[in-house]
């Protein structure tokens, strides 16, 4: 997997490959500690021990535990973004129903990859502090959806593609996350079909 760009909250951006590897090592350790200890017991000392480095080495790159957590969330969002944009771009030339179902399946695959980590991010991390870390992901997906809606505007009810894209991305995201976390007595196949029907009905032209 290609290395993601450095987190925005780094004290100093790593220039050399060795420094980049150290940052990645710290972020990986941070995720492991978060998954094992939870948010309330997350500390830079635990992350340093997990990474096999001194606290001083960690502080060369991250000012505090919040910076490490932000980098963990950023990497998770970047991985989701890469996976979802890959699915979207691969199906942009397909009919609407095929695009919607393929994208929803890709979203479910991504969210189900590590359910407990997703639960930690959604349920334990303070939204006021970390909630906006997913903004770039939502914007990137929203831009692609908006572009698709603009291209297909004559064949839909959409008048303002950007507005409709904003509504769709956040509605689908919320429902998909809650489905994964709540694990209701609904098969994934049925959930995807129902959600696809909702999305397609929203953009369908008025009769």
PDB file of N, CA and C in Angstrom, residues 25-113:
ATOM      1  N   UNK A  25       5.166   4.306  11.619  1.00  0.00           N
ATOM      2  CA  UNK A  25       5.300   3.373  12.747  1.00  0.00           C
ATOM      3  C   UNK A  25       4.529   3.887  13.969  1.00  0.00           C
ATOM      4  N   UNK A  26       4.635   5.184  14.225  1.00  0.00           N
ATOM      5  CA  UNK A  26       3.945   5.784  15.367  1.00  0.00           C
ATOM      6  C   UNK A  26       2.436   5.742  15.156  1.00  0.00           C
ATOM      7  N   UNK A  27       1.988   6.051  13.948  1.00  0.00           N
ATOM      8  CA  UNK A  27       0.549   6.041  13.663  1.00  0.00           C
ATOM      9  C   UNK A  27      -0.008   4.617  13.781  1.00  0.00           C
ATOM     10  N   UNK A  28       0.724   3.635  13.277  1.00  0.00           N
ATOM     11  CA  UNK A  28       0.301   2.238  13.392  1.00  0.00           C
ATOM     12  C   UNK A  28       0.218   1.821  14.854  1.00  0.00           C
ATOM     13  N   UNK A  29       1.206   2.234  15.636  1.00  0.00           N
ATOM     14  CA  UNK A  29       1.188   1.940  17.071  1.00  0.00           C
ATOM     15  C   UNK A  29       0.021   2.637  17.748  1.00  0.00           C
ATOM     16  N   UNK A  30      -0.259   3.866  17.311  1.00  0.00           N
ATOM     17  CA  UNK A  30      -1.384   4.601  17.886  1.00  0.00           C
ATOM     18  C   UNK A  30      -2.704   3.894  17.655  1.00  0.00           C
ATOM     19  N   UNK A  31      -2.896   3.361  16.460  1.00  0.00           N
ATOM     20  CA  UNK A  31      -4.128   2.628  16.181  1.00  0.00           C
ATOM     21  C   UNK A  31      -4.214   1.376  17.045  1.00  0.00           C
ATOM     22  N   UNK A  32      -3.098   0.672  17.192  1.00  0.00           N
ATOM     23  CA  UNK A  32      -3.091  -0.548  18.007  1.00  0.00           C
ATOM     24  C   UNK A  32      -3.440  -0.238  19.463  1.00  0.00           C
ATOM     25  N   UNK A  33      -2.879   0.837  19.994  1.00  0.00           N
ATOM     26  CA  UNK A  33      -3.173   1.218  21.387  1.00  0.00           C
ATOM     27  C   UNK A  33      -4.630   1.643  21.533  1.00  0.00           C
ATOM     28  N   UNK A  34      -5.133   2.400  20.573  1.00  0.00           N
ATOM     29  CA  UNK A  34      -6.532   2.823  20.628  1.00  0.00           C
ATOM     30  C   UNK A  34      -7.463   1.624  20.613  1.00  0.00           C
ATOM     31  N   UNK A  35      -7.174   0.646  19.768  1.00  0.00           N
ATOM     32  CA  UNK A  35      -8.025  -0.541  19.682  1.00  0.00           C
ATOM     33  C   UNK A  35      -7.954  -1.369  20.964  1.00  0.00           C
ATOM     34  N   UNK A  36      -6.783  -1.435  21.571  1.00  0.00           N
ATOM     35  CA  UNK A  36      -6.606  -2.284  22.755  1.00  0.00           C
ATOM     36  C   UNK A  36      -7.049  -1.590  24.048  1.00  0.00           C
ATOM     37  N   UNK A  37      -6.737  -0.307  24.187  1.00  0.00           N
ATOM     38  CA  UNK A  37      -6.952   0.396  25.451  1.00  0.00           C
ATOM     39  C   UNK A  37      -8.188   1.297  25.446  1.00  0.00           C
ATOM     40  N   UNK A  38      -8.647   1.705  24.261  1.00  0.00           N
ATOM     41  CA  UNK A  38      -9.744   2.651  24.194  1.00  0.00           C
ATOM     42  C   UNK A  38      -9.248   4.079  24.338  1.00  0.00           C
ATOM     43  N   UNK A  39     -10.147   5.009  24.101  1.00  0.00           N
ATOM     44  CA  UNK A  39      -9.772   6.428  24.106  1.00  0.00           C
ATOM     45  C   UNK A  39      -9.339   6.904  25.495  1.00  0.00           C
ATOM     46  N   UNK A  40     -10.033   6.472  26.529  1.00  0.00           N
ATOM     47  CA  UNK A  40      -9.769   6.981  27.876  1.00  0.00           C
ATOM     48  C   UNK A  40      -8.385   6.591  28.389  1.00  0.00           C
ATOM     49  N   UNK A  41      -7.820   5.500  27.911  1.00  0.00           N
ATOM     50  CA  UNK A  41      -6.505   5.037  28.378  1.00  0.00           C
ATOM     51  C   UNK A  41      -5.409   5.273  27.328  1.00  0.00           C
ATOM     52  N   UNK A  42      -5.735   6.029  26.319  1.00  0.00           N
ATOM     53  CA  UNK A  42      -4.771   6.302  25.251  1.00  0.00           C
ATOM     54  C   UNK A  42      -3.783   7.361  25.726  1.00  0.00           C
ATOM     55  N   UNK A  43      -2.478   7.033  25.707  1.00  0.00           N
ATOM     56  CA  UNK A  43      -1.437   7.985  26.097  1.00  0.00           C
ATOM     57  C   UNK A  43      -0.267   7.889  25.124  1.00  0.00           C
ATOM     58  N   UNK A  44       0.520   8.946  25.075  1.00  0.00           N
ATOM     59  CA  UNK A  44       1.704   8.920  24.212  1.00  0.00           C
ATOM     60  C   UNK A  44       2.724   7.914  24.721  1.00  0.00           C
ATOM     61  N   UNK A  45       2.790   7.719  26.044  1.00  0.00           N
ATOM     62  CA  UNK A  45       3.740   6.737  26.578  1.00  0.00           C
ATOM     63  C   UNK A  45       3.393   5.331  26.101  1.00  0.00           C
ATOM     64  N   UNK A  46       2.119   5.009  26.103  1.00  0.00           N
ATOM     65  CA  UNK A  46       1.703   3.687  25.618  1.00  0.00           C
ATOM     66  C   UNK A  46       1.996   3.542  24.125  1.00  0.00           C
ATOM     67  N   UNK A  47       1.791   4.603  23.382  1.00  0.00           N
ATOM     68  CA  UNK A  47       2.077   4.554  21.945  1.00  0.00           C
ATOM     69  C   UNK A  47       3.571   4.358  21.721  1.00  0.00           C
ATOM     70  N   UNK A  48       4.398   5.057  22.483  1.00  0.00           N
ATOM     71  CA  UNK A  48       5.844   4.931  22.333  1.00  0.00           C
ATOM     72  C   UNK A  48       6.300   3.503  22.640  1.00  0.00           C
ATOM     73  N   UNK A  49       5.751   2.920  23.704  1.00  0.00           N
ATOM     74  CA  UNK A  49       6.099   1.537  24.054  1.00  0.00           C
ATOM     75  C   UNK A  49       5.676   0.598  22.934  1.00  0.00           C
ATOM     76  N   UNK A  50       4.467   0.794  22.412  1.00  0.00           N
ATOM     77  CA  UNK A  50       3.954  -0.045  21.322  1.00  0.00           C
ATOM     78  C   UNK A  50       4.839   0.063  20.084  1.00  0.00           C
ATOM     79  N   UNK A  51       5.341   1.273  19.826  1.00  0.00           N
ATOM     80  CA  UNK A  51       6.181   1.503  18.645  1.00  0.00           C
ATOM     81  C   UNK A  51       7.630   1.095  18.877  1.00  0.00           C
ATOM     82  N   UNK A  52       7.998   0.827  20.139  1.00  0.00           N
ATOM     83  CA  UNK A  52       9.369   0.447  20.447  1.00  0.00           C
ATOM     84  C   UNK A  52      10.341   1.613  20.365  1.00  0.00           C
ATOM     85  N   UNK A  53       9.854   2.806  20.716  1.00  0.00           N
ATOM     86  CA  UNK A  53      10.695   4.006  20.674  1.00  0.00           C
ATOM     87  C   UNK A  53      10.566   4.748  21.997  1.00  0.00           C
ATOM     88  N   UNK A  54      11.391   5.748  22.190  1.00  0.00           N
ATOM     89  CA  UNK A  54      11.302   6.562  23.395  1.00  0.00           C
ATOM     90  C   UNK A  54      10.224   7.626  23.217  1.00  0.00           C
ATOM     91  N   UNK A  55       9.632   8.103  24.326  1.00  0.00           N
ATOM     92  CA  UNK A  55       8.669   9.201  24.214  1.00  0.00           C
ATOM     93  C   UNK A  55       9.268  10.419  23.517  1.00  0.00           C
ATOM     94  N   UNK A  56      10.553  10.662  23.743  1.00  0.00           N
ATOM     95  CA  UNK A  56      11.211  11.793  23.100  1.00  0.00           C
ATOM     96  C   UNK A  56      11.195  11.685  21.581  1.00  0.00           C
ATOM     97  N   UNK A  57      11.380  10.462  21.078  1.00  0.00           N
ATOM     98  CA  UNK A  57      11.345  10.266  19.625  1.00  0.00           C
ATOM     99  C   UNK A  57       9.952  10.551  19.079  1.00  0.00           C
ATOM    100  N   UNK A  58       8.926  10.150  19.835  1.00  0.00           N
ATOM    101  CA  UNK A  58       7.555  10.418  19.405  1.00  0.00           C
ATOM    102  C   UNK A  58       7.300  11.921  19.355  1.00  0.00           C
ATOM    103  N   UNK A  59       7.774  12.638  20.390  1.00  0.00           N
ATOM    104  CA  UNK A  59       7.511  14.082  20.468  1.00  0.00           C
ATOM    105  C   UNK A  59       8.262  14.884  19.407  1.00  0.00           C
ATOM    106  N   UNK A  60       9.211  14.279  18.748  1.00  0.00           N
ATOM    107  CA  UNK A  60       9.858  14.972  17.630  1.00  0.00           C
ATOM    108  C   UNK A  60       8.861  15.240  16.509  1.00  0.00           C
ATOM    109  N   UNK A  61       7.849  14.373  16.430  1.00  0.00           N
ATOM    110  CA  UNK A  61       6.893  14.480  15.326  1.00  0.00           C
ATOM    111  C   UNK A  61       5.491  14.881  15.785  1.00  0.00           C
ATOM    112  N   UNK A  62       5.084  14.472  16.972  1.00  0.00           N
ATOM    113  CA  UNK A  62       3.726  14.736  17.456  1.00  0.00           C
ATOM    114  C   UNK A  62       3.778  15.488  18.777  1.00  0.00           C
ATOM    115  N   UNK A  63       2.988  16.544  18.865  1.00  0.00           N
ATOM    116  CA  UNK A  63       3.023  17.393  20.059  1.00  0.00           C
ATOM    117  C   UNK A  63       2.380  16.723  21.273  1.00  0.00           C
ATOM    118  N   UNK A  64       1.342  15.924  21.047  1.00  0.00           N
ATOM    119  CA  UNK A  64       0.624  15.298  22.154  1.00  0.00           C
ATOM    120  C   UNK A  64      -0.203  14.135  21.628  1.00  0.00           C
ATOM    121  N   UNK A  65      -0.982  13.537  22.514  1.00  0.00           N
ATOM    122  CA  UNK A  65      -1.774  12.366  22.116  1.00  0.00           C
ATOM    123  C   UNK A  65      -2.853  12.733  21.099  1.00  0.00           C
ATOM    124  N   UNK A  66      -3.360  13.955  21.176  1.00  0.00           N
ATOM    125  CA  UNK A  66      -4.410  14.369  20.248  1.00  0.00           C
ATOM    126  C   UNK A  66      -3.880  14.433  18.814  1.00  0.00           C
ATOM    127  N   UNK A  67      -2.632  14.826  18.669  1.00  0.00           N
ATOM    128  CA  UNK A  67      -2.027  14.864  17.338  1.00  0.00           C
ATOM    129  C   UNK A  67      -1.865  13.446  16.780  1.00  0.00           C
ATOM    130  N   UNK A  68      -1.496  12.499  17.654  1.00  0.00           N
ATOM    131  CA  UNK A  68      -1.369  11.105  17.219  1.00  0.00           C
ATOM    132  C   UNK A  68      -2.740  10.564  16.814  1.00  0.00           C
ATOM    133  N   UNK A  69      -3.747  10.826  17.630  1.00  0.00           N
ATOM    134  CA  UNK A  69      -5.101  10.355  17.324  1.00  0.00           C
ATOM    135  C   UNK A  69      -5.613  10.964  16.030  1.00  0.00           C
ATOM    136  N   UNK A  70      -5.333  12.245  15.814  1.00  0.00           N
ATOM    137  CA  UNK A  70      -5.756  12.894  14.573  1.00  0.00           C
ATOM    138  C   UNK A  70      -5.121  12.203  13.373  1.00  0.00           C
ATOM    139  N   UNK A  71      -3.855  11.828  13.514  1.00  0.00           N
ATOM    140  CA  UNK A  71      -3.169  11.140  12.420  1.00  0.00           C
ATOM    141  C   UNK A  71      -3.764   9.759  12.179  1.00  0.00           C
ATOM    142  N   UNK A  72      -4.156   9.074  13.243  1.00  0.00           N
ATOM    143  CA  UNK A  72      -4.801   7.765  13.111  1.00  0.00           C
ATOM    144  C   UNK A  72      -6.116   7.899  12.344  1.00  0.00           C
ATOM    145  N   UNK A  73      -6.931   8.877  12.721  1.00  0.00           N
ATOM    146  CA  UNK A  73      -8.211   9.094  12.049  1.00  0.00           C
ATOM    147  C   UNK A  73      -7.987   9.530  10.605  1.00  0.00           C
ATOM    148  N   UNK A  74      -6.991  10.400  10.388  1.00  0.00           N
ATOM    149  CA  UNK A  74      -6.692  10.855   9.026  1.00  0.00           C
ATOM    150  C   UNK A  74      -6.319   9.683   8.126  1.00  0.00           C
ATOM    151  N   UNK A  75      -5.502   8.781   8.640  1.00  0.00           N
ATOM    152  CA  UNK A  75      -5.090   7.641   7.813  1.00  0.00           C
ATOM    153  C   UNK A  75      -6.273   6.735   7.499  1.00  0.00           C
ATOM    154  N   UNK A  76      -7.124   6.524   8.489  1.00  0.00           N
ATOM    155  CA  UNK A  76      -8.329   5.715   8.265  1.00  0.00           C
ATOM    156  C   UNK A  76      -9.204   6.352   7.186  1.00  0.00           C
ATOM    157  N   UNK A  77      -9.401   7.665   7.276  1.00  0.00           N
ATOM    158  CA  UNK A  77     -10.222   8.372   6.291  1.00  0.00           C
ATOM    159  C   UNK A  77      -9.595   8.312   4.905  1.00  0.00           C
ATOM    160  N   UNK A  78      -8.268   8.444   4.837  1.00  0.00           N
ATOM    161  CA  UNK A  78      -7.570   8.397   3.544  1.00  0.00           C
ATOM    162  C   UNK A  78      -7.718   7.029   2.896  1.00  0.00           C
ATOM    163  N   UNK A  79      -7.649   5.973   3.701  1.00  0.00           N
ATOM    164  CA  UNK A  79      -7.803   4.626   3.161  1.00  0.00           C
ATOM    165  C   UNK A  79      -9.222   4.412   2.642  1.00  0.00           C
ATOM    166  N   UNK A  80     -10.216   4.894   3.397  1.00  0.00           N
ATOM    167  CA  UNK A  80     -11.603   4.802   2.937  1.00  0.00           C
ATOM    168  C   UNK A  80     -11.786   5.581   1.636  1.00  0.00           C
ATOM    169  N   UNK A  81     -11.195   6.778   1.591  1.00  0.00           N
ATOM    170  CA  UNK A  81     -11.322   7.628   0.407  1.00  0.00           C
ATOM    171  C   UNK A  81     -10.736   6.946  -0.819  1.00  0.00           C
ATOM    172  N   UNK A  82      -9.562   6.370  -0.671  1.00  0.00           N
ATOM    173  CA  UNK A  82      -8.916   5.692  -1.795  1.00  0.00           C
ATOM    174  C   UNK A  82      -9.761   4.529  -2.297  1.00  0.00           C
ATOM    175  N   UNK A  83     -10.300   3.754  -1.363  1.00  0.00           N
ATOM    176  CA  UNK A  83     -11.102   2.592  -1.743  1.00  0.00           C
ATOM    177  C   UNK A  83     -12.396   3.014  -2.441  1.00  0.00           C
ATOM    178  N   UNK A  84     -13.071   4.010  -1.879  1.00  0.00           N
ATOM    179  CA  UNK A  84     -14.363   4.415  -2.434  1.00  0.00           C
ATOM    180  C   UNK A  84     -14.223   5.167  -3.750  1.00  0.00           C
ATOM    181  N   UNK A  85     -13.238   6.037  -3.842  1.00  0.00           N
ATOM    182  CA  UNK A  85     -13.055   6.755  -5.107  1.00  0.00           C
ATOM    183  C   UNK A  85     -12.641   5.789  -6.210  1.00  0.00           C
ATOM    184  N   UNK A  86     -11.918   4.734  -5.847  1.00  0.00           N
ATOM    185  CA  UNK A  86     -11.553   3.727  -6.830  1.00  0.00           C
ATOM    186  C   UNK A  86     -12.782   3.032  -7.395  1.00  0.00           C
ATOM    187  N   UNK A  87     -13.717   2.676  -6.507  1.00  0.00           N
ATOM    188  CA  UNK A  87     -14.963   2.035  -6.950  1.00  0.00           C
ATOM    189  C   UNK A  87     -15.787   2.998  -7.799  1.00  0.00           C
ATOM    190  N   UNK A  88     -15.915   4.233  -7.327  1.00  0.00           N
ATOM    191  CA  UNK A  88     -16.716   5.222  -8.050  1.00  0.00           C
ATOM    192  C   UNK A  88     -16.170   5.491  -9.444  1.00  0.00           C
ATOM    193  N   UNK A  89     -14.892   5.755  -9.538  1.00  0.00           N
ATOM    194  CA  UNK A  89     -14.309   6.089 -10.837  1.00  0.00           C
ATOM    195  C   UNK A  89     -14.352   4.907 -11.794  1.00  0.00           C
ATOM    196  N   UNK A  90     -14.297   3.700 -11.250  1.00  0.00           N
ATOM    197  CA  UNK A  90     -14.344   2.515 -12.106  1.00  0.00           C
ATOM    198  C   UNK A  90     -15.738   2.272 -12.678  1.00  0.00           C
ATOM    199  N   UNK A  91     -16.758   2.897 -12.075  1.00  0.00           N
ATOM    200  CA  UNK A  91     -18.136   2.645 -12.513  1.00  0.00           C
ATOM    201  C   UNK A  91     -18.856   3.896 -12.984  1.00  0.00           C
ATOM    202  N   UNK A  92     -18.151   4.999 -13.148  1.00  0.00           N
ATOM    203  CA  UNK A  92     -18.811   6.245 -13.538  1.00  0.00           C
ATOM    204  C   UNK A  92     -19.497   6.163 -14.902  1.00  0.00           C
ATOM    205  N   UNK A  93     -19.028   5.264 -15.754  1.00  0.00           N
ATOM    206  CA  UNK A  93     -19.640   5.154 -17.076  1.00  0.00           C
ATOM    207  C   UNK A  93     -20.761   4.112 -17.108  1.00  0.00           C
ATOM    208  N   UNK A  94     -21.096   3.547 -15.961  1.00  0.00           N
ATOM    209  CA  UNK A  94     -22.139   2.534 -15.908  1.00  0.00           C
ATOM    210  C   UNK A  94     -23.498   3.180 -15.622  1.00  0.00           C
ATOM    211  N   UNK A  95     -24.590   2.500 -15.932  1.00  0.00           N
ATOM    212  CA  UNK A  95     -25.922   3.022 -15.609  1.00  0.00           C
ATOM    213  C   UNK A  95     -26.058   3.268 -14.108  1.00  0.00           C
ATOM    214  N   UNK A  96     -26.947   4.205 -13.749  1.00  0.00           N
ATOM    215  CA  UNK A  96     -27.114   4.599 -12.357  1.00  0.00           C
ATOM    216  C   UNK A  96     -27.274   3.458 -11.366  1.00  0.00           C
ATOM    217  N   UNK A  97     -28.181   2.513 -11.602  1.00  0.00           N
ATOM    218  CA  UNK A  97     -28.355   1.421 -10.635  1.00  0.00           C
ATOM    219  C   UNK A  97     -27.082   0.611 -10.410  1.00  0.00           C
ATOM    220  N   UNK A  98     -26.327   0.353 -11.479  1.00  0.00           N
ATOM    221  CA  UNK A  98     -25.072  -0.401 -11.332  1.00  0.00           C
ATOM    222  C   UNK A  98     -24.053   0.398 -10.538  1.00  0.00           C
ATOM    223  N   UNK A  99     -23.939   1.688 -10.828  1.00  0.00           N
ATOM    224  CA  UNK A  99     -23.004   2.546 -10.100  1.00  0.00           C
ATOM    225  C   UNK A  99     -23.353   2.597  -8.620  1.00  0.00           C
ATOM    226  N   UNK A 100     -24.622   2.798  -8.318  1.00  0.00           N
ATOM    227  CA  UNK A 100     -25.052   2.924  -6.923  1.00  0.00           C
ATOM    228  C   UNK A 100     -24.777   1.635  -6.155  1.00  0.00           C
ATOM    229  N   UNK A 101     -25.157   0.500  -6.698  1.00  0.00           N
ATOM    230  CA  UNK A 101     -24.961  -0.768  -5.982  1.00  0.00           C
ATOM    231  C   UNK A 101     -23.483  -1.089  -5.814  1.00  0.00           C
ATOM    232  N   UNK A 102     -22.672  -0.839  -6.841  1.00  0.00           N
ATOM    233  CA  UNK A 102     -21.235  -1.102  -6.738  1.00  0.00           C
ATOM    234  C   UNK A 102     -20.602  -0.210  -5.678  1.00  0.00           C
ATOM    235  N   UNK A 103     -21.012   1.060  -5.632  1.00  0.00           N
ATOM    236  CA  UNK A 103     -20.465   1.984  -4.650  1.00  0.00           C
ATOM    237  C   UNK A 103     -20.883   1.601  -3.239  1.00  0.00           C
ATOM    238  N   UNK A 104     -22.138   1.220  -3.066  1.00  0.00           N
ATOM    239  CA  UNK A 104     -22.600   0.816  -1.743  1.00  0.00           C
ATOM    240  C   UNK A 104     -21.899  -0.453  -1.272  1.00  0.00           C
ATOM    241  N   UNK A 105     -21.694  -1.398  -2.182  1.00  0.00           N
ATOM    242  CA  UNK A 105     -20.949  -2.610  -1.810  1.00  0.00           C
ATOM    243  C   UNK A 105     -19.515  -2.263  -1.404  1.00  0.00           C
ATOM    244  N   UNK A 106     -18.896  -1.337  -2.150  1.00  0.00           N
ATOM    245  CA  UNK A 106     -17.539  -0.908  -1.804  1.00  0.00           C
ATOM    246  C   UNK A 106     -17.500  -0.228  -0.456  1.00  0.00           C
ATOM    247  N   UNK A 107     -18.503   0.594  -0.159  1.00  0.00           N
ATOM    248  CA  UNK A 107     -18.577   1.258   1.144  1.00  0.00           C
ATOM    249  C   UNK A 107     -18.725   0.240   2.259  1.00  0.00           C
ATOM    250  N   UNK A 108     -19.592  -0.747   2.079  1.00  0.00           N
ATOM    251  CA  UNK A 108     -19.795  -1.764   3.114  1.00  0.00           C
ATOM    252  C   UNK A 108     -18.528  -2.585   3.331  1.00  0.00           C
ATOM    253  N   UNK A 109     -17.835  -2.929   2.249  1.00  0.00           N
ATOM    254  CA  UNK A 109     -16.570  -3.662   2.390  1.00  0.00           C
ATOM    255  C   UNK A 109     -15.588  -2.865   3.240  1.00  0.00           C
ATOM    256  N   UNK A 110     -15.499  -1.563   2.969  1.00  0.00           N
ATOM    257  CA  UNK A 110     -14.554  -0.715   3.690  1.00  0.00           C
ATOM    258  C   UNK A 110     -14.932  -0.591   5.166  1.00  0.00           C
ATOM    259  N   UNK A 111     -16.205  -0.380   5.456  1.00  0.00           N
ATOM    260  CA  UNK A 111     -16.642  -0.203   6.835  1.00  0.00           C
ATOM    261  C   UNK A 111     -16.553  -1.500   7.642  1.00  0.00           C
ATOM    262  N   UNK A 112     -16.775  -2.626   6.984  1.00  0.00           N
ATOM    263  CA  UNK A 112     -16.759  -3.912   7.686  1.00  0.00           C
ATOM    264  C   UNK A 112     -15.352  -4.476   7.855  1.00  0.00           C
ATOM    265  N   UNK A 113     -14.368  -3.814   7.273  1.00  0.00           N
ATOM    266  CA  UNK A 113     -12.987  -4.309   7.357  1.00  0.00           C
ATOM    267  C   UNK A 113     -12.505  -4.381   8.798  1.00  0.00           C
TER     268      UNK A 113
END
